[in-house]
PDB file of N, CA and C in Angstrom:
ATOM      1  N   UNK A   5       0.855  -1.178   0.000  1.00  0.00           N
ATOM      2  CA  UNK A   5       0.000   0.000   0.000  1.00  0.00           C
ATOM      3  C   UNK A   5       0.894   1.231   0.000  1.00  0.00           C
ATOM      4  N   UNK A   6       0.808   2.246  -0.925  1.00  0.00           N
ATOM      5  CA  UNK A   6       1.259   3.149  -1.124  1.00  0.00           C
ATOM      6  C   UNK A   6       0.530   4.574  -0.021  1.00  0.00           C
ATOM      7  N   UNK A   7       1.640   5.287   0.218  1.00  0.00           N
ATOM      8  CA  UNK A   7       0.541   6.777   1.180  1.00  0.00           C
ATOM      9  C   UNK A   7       1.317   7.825   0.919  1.00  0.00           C
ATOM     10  N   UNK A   8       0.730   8.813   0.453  1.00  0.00           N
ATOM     11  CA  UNK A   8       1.299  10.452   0.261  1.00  0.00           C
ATOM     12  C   UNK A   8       0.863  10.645   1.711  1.00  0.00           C
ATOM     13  N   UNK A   9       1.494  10.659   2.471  1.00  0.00           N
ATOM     14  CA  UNK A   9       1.242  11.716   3.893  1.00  0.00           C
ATOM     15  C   UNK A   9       2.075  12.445   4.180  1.00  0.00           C
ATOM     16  N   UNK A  10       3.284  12.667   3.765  1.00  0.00           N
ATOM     17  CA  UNK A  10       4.465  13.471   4.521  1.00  0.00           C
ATOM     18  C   UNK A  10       4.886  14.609   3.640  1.00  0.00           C
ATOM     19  N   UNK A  11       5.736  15.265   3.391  1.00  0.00           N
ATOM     20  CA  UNK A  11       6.016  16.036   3.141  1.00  0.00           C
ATOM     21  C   UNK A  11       7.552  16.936   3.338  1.00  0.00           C
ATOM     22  N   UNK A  12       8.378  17.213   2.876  1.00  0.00           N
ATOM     23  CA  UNK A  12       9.794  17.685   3.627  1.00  0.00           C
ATOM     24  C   UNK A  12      10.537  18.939   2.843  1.00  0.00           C
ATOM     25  N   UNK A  13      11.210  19.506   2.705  1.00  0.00           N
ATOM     26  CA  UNK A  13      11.905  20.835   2.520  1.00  0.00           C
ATOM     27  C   UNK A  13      13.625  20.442   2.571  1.00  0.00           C
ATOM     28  N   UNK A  14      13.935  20.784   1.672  1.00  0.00           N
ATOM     29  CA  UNK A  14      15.539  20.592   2.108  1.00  0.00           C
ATOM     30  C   UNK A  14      16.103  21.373   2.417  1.00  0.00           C
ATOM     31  N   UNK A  15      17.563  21.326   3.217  1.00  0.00           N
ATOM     32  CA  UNK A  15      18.189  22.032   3.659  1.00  0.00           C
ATOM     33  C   UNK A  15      18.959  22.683   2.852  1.00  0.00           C
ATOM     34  N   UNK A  16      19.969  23.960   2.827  1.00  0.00           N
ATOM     35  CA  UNK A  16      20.575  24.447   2.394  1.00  0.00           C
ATOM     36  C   UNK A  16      21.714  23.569   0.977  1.00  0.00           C
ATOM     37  N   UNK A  17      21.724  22.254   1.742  1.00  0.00           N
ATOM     38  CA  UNK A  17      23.044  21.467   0.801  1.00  0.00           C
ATOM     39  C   UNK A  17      21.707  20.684   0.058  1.00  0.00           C
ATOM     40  N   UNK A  18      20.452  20.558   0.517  1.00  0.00           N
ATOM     41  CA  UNK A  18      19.600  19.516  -0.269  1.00  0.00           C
ATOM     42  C   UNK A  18      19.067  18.282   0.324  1.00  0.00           C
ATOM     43  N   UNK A  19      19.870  18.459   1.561  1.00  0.00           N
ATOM     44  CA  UNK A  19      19.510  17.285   2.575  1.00  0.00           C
ATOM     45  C   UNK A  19      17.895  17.337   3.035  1.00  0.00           C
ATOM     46  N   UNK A  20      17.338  15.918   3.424  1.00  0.00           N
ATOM     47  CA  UNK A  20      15.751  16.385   3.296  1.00  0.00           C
ATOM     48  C   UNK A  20      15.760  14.959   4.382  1.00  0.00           C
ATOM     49  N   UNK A  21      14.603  15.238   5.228  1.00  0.00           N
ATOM     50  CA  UNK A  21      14.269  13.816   6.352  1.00  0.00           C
ATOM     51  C   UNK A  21      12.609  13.742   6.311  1.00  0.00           C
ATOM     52  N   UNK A  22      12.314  12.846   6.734  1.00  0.00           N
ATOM     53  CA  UNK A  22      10.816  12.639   6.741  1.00  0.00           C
ATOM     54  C   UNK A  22      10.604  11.744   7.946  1.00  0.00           C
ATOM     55  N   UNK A  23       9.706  12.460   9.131  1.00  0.00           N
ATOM     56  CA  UNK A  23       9.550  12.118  10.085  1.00  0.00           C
ATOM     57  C   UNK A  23       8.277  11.583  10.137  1.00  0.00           C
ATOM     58  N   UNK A  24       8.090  10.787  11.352  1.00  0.00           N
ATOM     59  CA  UNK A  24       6.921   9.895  11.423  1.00  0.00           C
ATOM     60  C   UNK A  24       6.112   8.778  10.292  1.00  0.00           C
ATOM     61  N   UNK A  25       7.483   8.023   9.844  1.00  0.00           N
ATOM     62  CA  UNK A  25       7.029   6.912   8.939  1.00  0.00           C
ATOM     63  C   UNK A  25       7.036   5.878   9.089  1.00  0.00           C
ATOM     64  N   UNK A  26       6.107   4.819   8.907  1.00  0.00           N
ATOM     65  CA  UNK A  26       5.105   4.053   9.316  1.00  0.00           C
ATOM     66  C   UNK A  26       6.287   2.271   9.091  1.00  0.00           C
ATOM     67  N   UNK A  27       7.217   1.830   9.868  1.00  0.00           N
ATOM     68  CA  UNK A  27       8.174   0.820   9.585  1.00  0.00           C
ATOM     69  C   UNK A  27       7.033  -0.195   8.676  1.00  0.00           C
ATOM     70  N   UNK A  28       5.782  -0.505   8.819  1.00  0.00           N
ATOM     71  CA  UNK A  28       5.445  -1.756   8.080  1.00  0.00           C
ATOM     72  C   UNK A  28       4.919  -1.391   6.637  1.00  0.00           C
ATOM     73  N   UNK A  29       4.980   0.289   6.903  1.00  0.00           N
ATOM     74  CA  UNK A  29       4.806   0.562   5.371  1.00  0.00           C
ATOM     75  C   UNK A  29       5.783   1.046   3.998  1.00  0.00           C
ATOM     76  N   UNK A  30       5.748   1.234   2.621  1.00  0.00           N
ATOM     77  CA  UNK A  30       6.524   1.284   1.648  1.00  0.00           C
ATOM     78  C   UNK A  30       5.891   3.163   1.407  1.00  0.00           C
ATOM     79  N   UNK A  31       6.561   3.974   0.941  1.00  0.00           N
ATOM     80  CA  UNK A  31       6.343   5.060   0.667  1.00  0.00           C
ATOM     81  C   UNK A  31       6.687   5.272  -1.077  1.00  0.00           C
ATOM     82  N   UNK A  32       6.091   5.891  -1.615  1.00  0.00           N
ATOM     83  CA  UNK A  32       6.654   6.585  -2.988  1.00  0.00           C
ATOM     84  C   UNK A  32       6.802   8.308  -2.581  1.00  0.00           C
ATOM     85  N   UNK A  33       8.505   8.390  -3.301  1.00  0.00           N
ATOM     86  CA  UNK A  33       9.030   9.551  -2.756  1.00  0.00           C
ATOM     87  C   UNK A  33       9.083  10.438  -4.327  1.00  0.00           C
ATOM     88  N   UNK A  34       8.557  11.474  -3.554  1.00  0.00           N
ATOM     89  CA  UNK A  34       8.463  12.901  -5.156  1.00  0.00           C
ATOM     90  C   UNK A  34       9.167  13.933  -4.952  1.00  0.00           C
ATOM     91  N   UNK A  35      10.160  14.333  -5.828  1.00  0.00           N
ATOM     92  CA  UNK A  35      11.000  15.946  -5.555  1.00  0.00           C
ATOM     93  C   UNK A  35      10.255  16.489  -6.618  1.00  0.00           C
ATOM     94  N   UNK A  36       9.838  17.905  -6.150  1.00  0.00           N
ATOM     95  CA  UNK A  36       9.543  18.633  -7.171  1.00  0.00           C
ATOM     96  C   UNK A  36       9.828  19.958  -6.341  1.00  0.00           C
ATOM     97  N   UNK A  37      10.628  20.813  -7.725  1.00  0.00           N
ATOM     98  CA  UNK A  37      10.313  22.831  -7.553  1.00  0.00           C
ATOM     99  C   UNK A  37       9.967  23.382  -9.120  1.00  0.00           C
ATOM    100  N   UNK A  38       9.387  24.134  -8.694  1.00  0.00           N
ATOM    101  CA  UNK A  38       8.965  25.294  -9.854  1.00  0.00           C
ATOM    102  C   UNK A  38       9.632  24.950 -11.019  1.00  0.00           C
ATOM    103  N   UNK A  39       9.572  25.162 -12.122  1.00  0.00           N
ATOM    104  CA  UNK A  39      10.532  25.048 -13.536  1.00  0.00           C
ATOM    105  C   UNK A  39      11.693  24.081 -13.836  1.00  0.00           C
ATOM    106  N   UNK A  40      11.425  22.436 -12.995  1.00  0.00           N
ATOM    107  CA  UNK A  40      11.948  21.579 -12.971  1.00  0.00           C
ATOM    108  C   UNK A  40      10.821  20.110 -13.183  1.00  0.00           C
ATOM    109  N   UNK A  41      11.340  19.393 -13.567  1.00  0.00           N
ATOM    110  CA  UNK A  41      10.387  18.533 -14.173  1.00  0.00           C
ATOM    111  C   UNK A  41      10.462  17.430 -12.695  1.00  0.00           C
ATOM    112  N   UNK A  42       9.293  16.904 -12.225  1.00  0.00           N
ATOM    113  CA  UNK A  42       8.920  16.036 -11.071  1.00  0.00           C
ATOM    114  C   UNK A  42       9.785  14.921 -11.570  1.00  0.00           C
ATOM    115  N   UNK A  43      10.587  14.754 -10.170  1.00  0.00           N
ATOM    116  CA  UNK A  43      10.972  13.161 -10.607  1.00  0.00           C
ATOM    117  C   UNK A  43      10.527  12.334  -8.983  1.00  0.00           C
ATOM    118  N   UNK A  44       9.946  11.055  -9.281  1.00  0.00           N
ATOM    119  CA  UNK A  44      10.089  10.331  -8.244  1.00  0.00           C
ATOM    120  C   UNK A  44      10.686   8.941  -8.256  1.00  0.00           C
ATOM    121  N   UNK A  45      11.031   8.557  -7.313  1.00  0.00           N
ATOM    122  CA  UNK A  45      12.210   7.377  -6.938  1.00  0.00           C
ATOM    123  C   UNK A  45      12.177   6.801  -8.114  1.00  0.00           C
ATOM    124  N   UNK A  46      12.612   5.928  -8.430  1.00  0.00           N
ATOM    125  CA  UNK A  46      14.735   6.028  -8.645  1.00  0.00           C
ATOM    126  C   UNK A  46      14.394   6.749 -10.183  1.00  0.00           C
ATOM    127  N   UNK A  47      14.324   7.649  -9.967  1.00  0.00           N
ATOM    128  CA  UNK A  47      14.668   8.237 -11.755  1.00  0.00           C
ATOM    129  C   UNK A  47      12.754   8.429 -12.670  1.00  0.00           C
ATOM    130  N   UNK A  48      11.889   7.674 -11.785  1.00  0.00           N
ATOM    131  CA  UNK A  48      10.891   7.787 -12.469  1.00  0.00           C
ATOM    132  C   UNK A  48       9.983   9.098 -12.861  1.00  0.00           C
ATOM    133  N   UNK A  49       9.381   9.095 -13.717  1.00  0.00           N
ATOM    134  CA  UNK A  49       8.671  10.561 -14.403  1.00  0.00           C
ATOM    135  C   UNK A  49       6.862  10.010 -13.648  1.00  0.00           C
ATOM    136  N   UNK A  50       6.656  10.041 -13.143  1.00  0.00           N
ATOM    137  CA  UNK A  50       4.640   9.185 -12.656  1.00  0.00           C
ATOM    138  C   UNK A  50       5.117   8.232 -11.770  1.00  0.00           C
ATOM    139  N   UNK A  51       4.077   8.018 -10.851  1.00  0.00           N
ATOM    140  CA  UNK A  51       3.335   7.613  -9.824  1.00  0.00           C
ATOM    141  C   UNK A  51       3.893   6.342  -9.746  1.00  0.00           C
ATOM    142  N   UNK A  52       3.529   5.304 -11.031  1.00  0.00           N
ATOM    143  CA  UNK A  52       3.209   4.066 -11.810  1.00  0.00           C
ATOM    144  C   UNK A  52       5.015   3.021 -11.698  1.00  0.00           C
ATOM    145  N   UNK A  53       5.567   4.471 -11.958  1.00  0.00           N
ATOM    146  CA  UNK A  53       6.769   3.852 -12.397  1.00  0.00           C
ATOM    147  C   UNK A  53       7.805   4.293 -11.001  1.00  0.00           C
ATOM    148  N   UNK A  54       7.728   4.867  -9.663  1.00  0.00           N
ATOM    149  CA  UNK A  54       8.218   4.759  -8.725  1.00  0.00           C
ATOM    150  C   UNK A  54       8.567   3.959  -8.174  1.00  0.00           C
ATOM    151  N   UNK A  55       9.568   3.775  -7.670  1.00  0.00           N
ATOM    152  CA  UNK A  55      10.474   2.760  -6.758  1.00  0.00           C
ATOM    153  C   UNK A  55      10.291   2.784  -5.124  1.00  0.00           C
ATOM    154  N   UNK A  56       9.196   1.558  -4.939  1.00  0.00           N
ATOM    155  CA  UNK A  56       8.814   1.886  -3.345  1.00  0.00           C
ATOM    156  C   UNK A  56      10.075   1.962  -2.387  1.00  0.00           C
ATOM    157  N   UNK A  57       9.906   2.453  -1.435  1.00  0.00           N
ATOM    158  CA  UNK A  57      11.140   3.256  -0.269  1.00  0.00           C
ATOM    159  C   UNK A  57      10.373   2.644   1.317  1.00  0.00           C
ATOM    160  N   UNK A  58      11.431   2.068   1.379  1.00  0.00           N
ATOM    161  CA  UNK A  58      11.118   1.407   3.053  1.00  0.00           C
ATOM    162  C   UNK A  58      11.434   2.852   4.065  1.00  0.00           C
ATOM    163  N   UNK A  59      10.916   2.788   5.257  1.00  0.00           N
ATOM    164  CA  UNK A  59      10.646   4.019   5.974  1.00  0.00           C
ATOM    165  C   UNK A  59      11.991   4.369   6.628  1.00  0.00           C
ATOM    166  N   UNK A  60      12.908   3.045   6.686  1.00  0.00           N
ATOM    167  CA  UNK A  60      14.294   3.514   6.825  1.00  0.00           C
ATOM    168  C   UNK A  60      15.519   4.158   5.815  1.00  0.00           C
ATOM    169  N   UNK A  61      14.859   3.873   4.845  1.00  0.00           N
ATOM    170  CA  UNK A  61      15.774   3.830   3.683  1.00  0.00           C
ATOM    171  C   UNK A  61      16.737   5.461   3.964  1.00  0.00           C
ATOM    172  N   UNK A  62      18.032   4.973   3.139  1.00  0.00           N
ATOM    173  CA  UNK A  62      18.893   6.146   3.541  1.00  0.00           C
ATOM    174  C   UNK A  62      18.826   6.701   2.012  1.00  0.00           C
ATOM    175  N   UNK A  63      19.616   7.651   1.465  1.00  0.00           N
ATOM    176  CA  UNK A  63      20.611   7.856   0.118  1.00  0.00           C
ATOM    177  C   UNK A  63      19.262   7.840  -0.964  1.00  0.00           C
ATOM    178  N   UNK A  64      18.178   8.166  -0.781  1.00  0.00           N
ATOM    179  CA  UNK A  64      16.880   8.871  -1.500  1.00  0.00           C
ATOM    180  C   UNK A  64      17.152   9.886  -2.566  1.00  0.00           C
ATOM    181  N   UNK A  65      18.169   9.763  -3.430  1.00  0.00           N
ATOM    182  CA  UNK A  65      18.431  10.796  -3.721  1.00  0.00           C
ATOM    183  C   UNK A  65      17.580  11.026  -4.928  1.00  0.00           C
ATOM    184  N   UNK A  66      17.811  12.552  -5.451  1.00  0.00           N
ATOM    185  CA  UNK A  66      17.148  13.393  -6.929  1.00  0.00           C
ATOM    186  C   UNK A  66      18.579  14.319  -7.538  1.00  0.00           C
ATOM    187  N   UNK A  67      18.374  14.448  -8.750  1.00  0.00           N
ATOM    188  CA  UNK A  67      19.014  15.278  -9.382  1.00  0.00           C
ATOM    189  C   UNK A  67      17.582  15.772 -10.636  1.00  0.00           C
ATOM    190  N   UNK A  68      16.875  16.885 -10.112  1.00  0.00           N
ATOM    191  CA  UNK A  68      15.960  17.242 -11.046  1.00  0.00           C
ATOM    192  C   UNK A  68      16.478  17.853 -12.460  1.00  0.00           C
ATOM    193  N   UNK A  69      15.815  17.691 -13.387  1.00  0.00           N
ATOM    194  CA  UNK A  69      16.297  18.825 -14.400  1.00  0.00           C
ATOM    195  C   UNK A  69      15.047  20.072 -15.022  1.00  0.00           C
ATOM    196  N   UNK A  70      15.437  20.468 -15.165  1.00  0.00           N
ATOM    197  CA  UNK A  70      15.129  22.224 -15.540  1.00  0.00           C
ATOM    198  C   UNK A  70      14.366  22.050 -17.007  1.00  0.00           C
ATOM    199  N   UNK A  71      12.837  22.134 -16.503  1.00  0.00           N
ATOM    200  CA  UNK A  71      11.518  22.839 -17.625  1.00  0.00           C
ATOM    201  C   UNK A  71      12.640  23.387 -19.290  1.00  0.00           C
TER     202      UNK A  71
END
């Protein structure tokens, strides 16, 4: 089961945490800003094609690219 509940902001270097996540559940993770195209886990463009993320998972990373 998939859940949008959280939400996070990164820090100055890009670093980002997400508190209060659920150990028996899988999350799909989304970076998005303004005039950059959404990417979520590992590299995917949609929902469909995301890479579920255990609530520990470390090294989440994005490299967005630019509208």
């Amino acid at each position: 089961i998939w859940l949008f509940a959280l939400a996070a902001s990164t820090d100055a270097d890009g670093s980002y945490s997400l508190v209060g996540t659920d150990p028996a559940r899988t999350y799909a993770v989304v970076a998005s800003r303004t005039g950059y195209i959404t990417e979520y886990y590992d590299g995917a463009v949609d929902f469909a094609g995301a890479t579920p993320v255990a609530h520990n998972a470390t090294a989440v990373d994005f490299e967005l690219v630019a509208l």
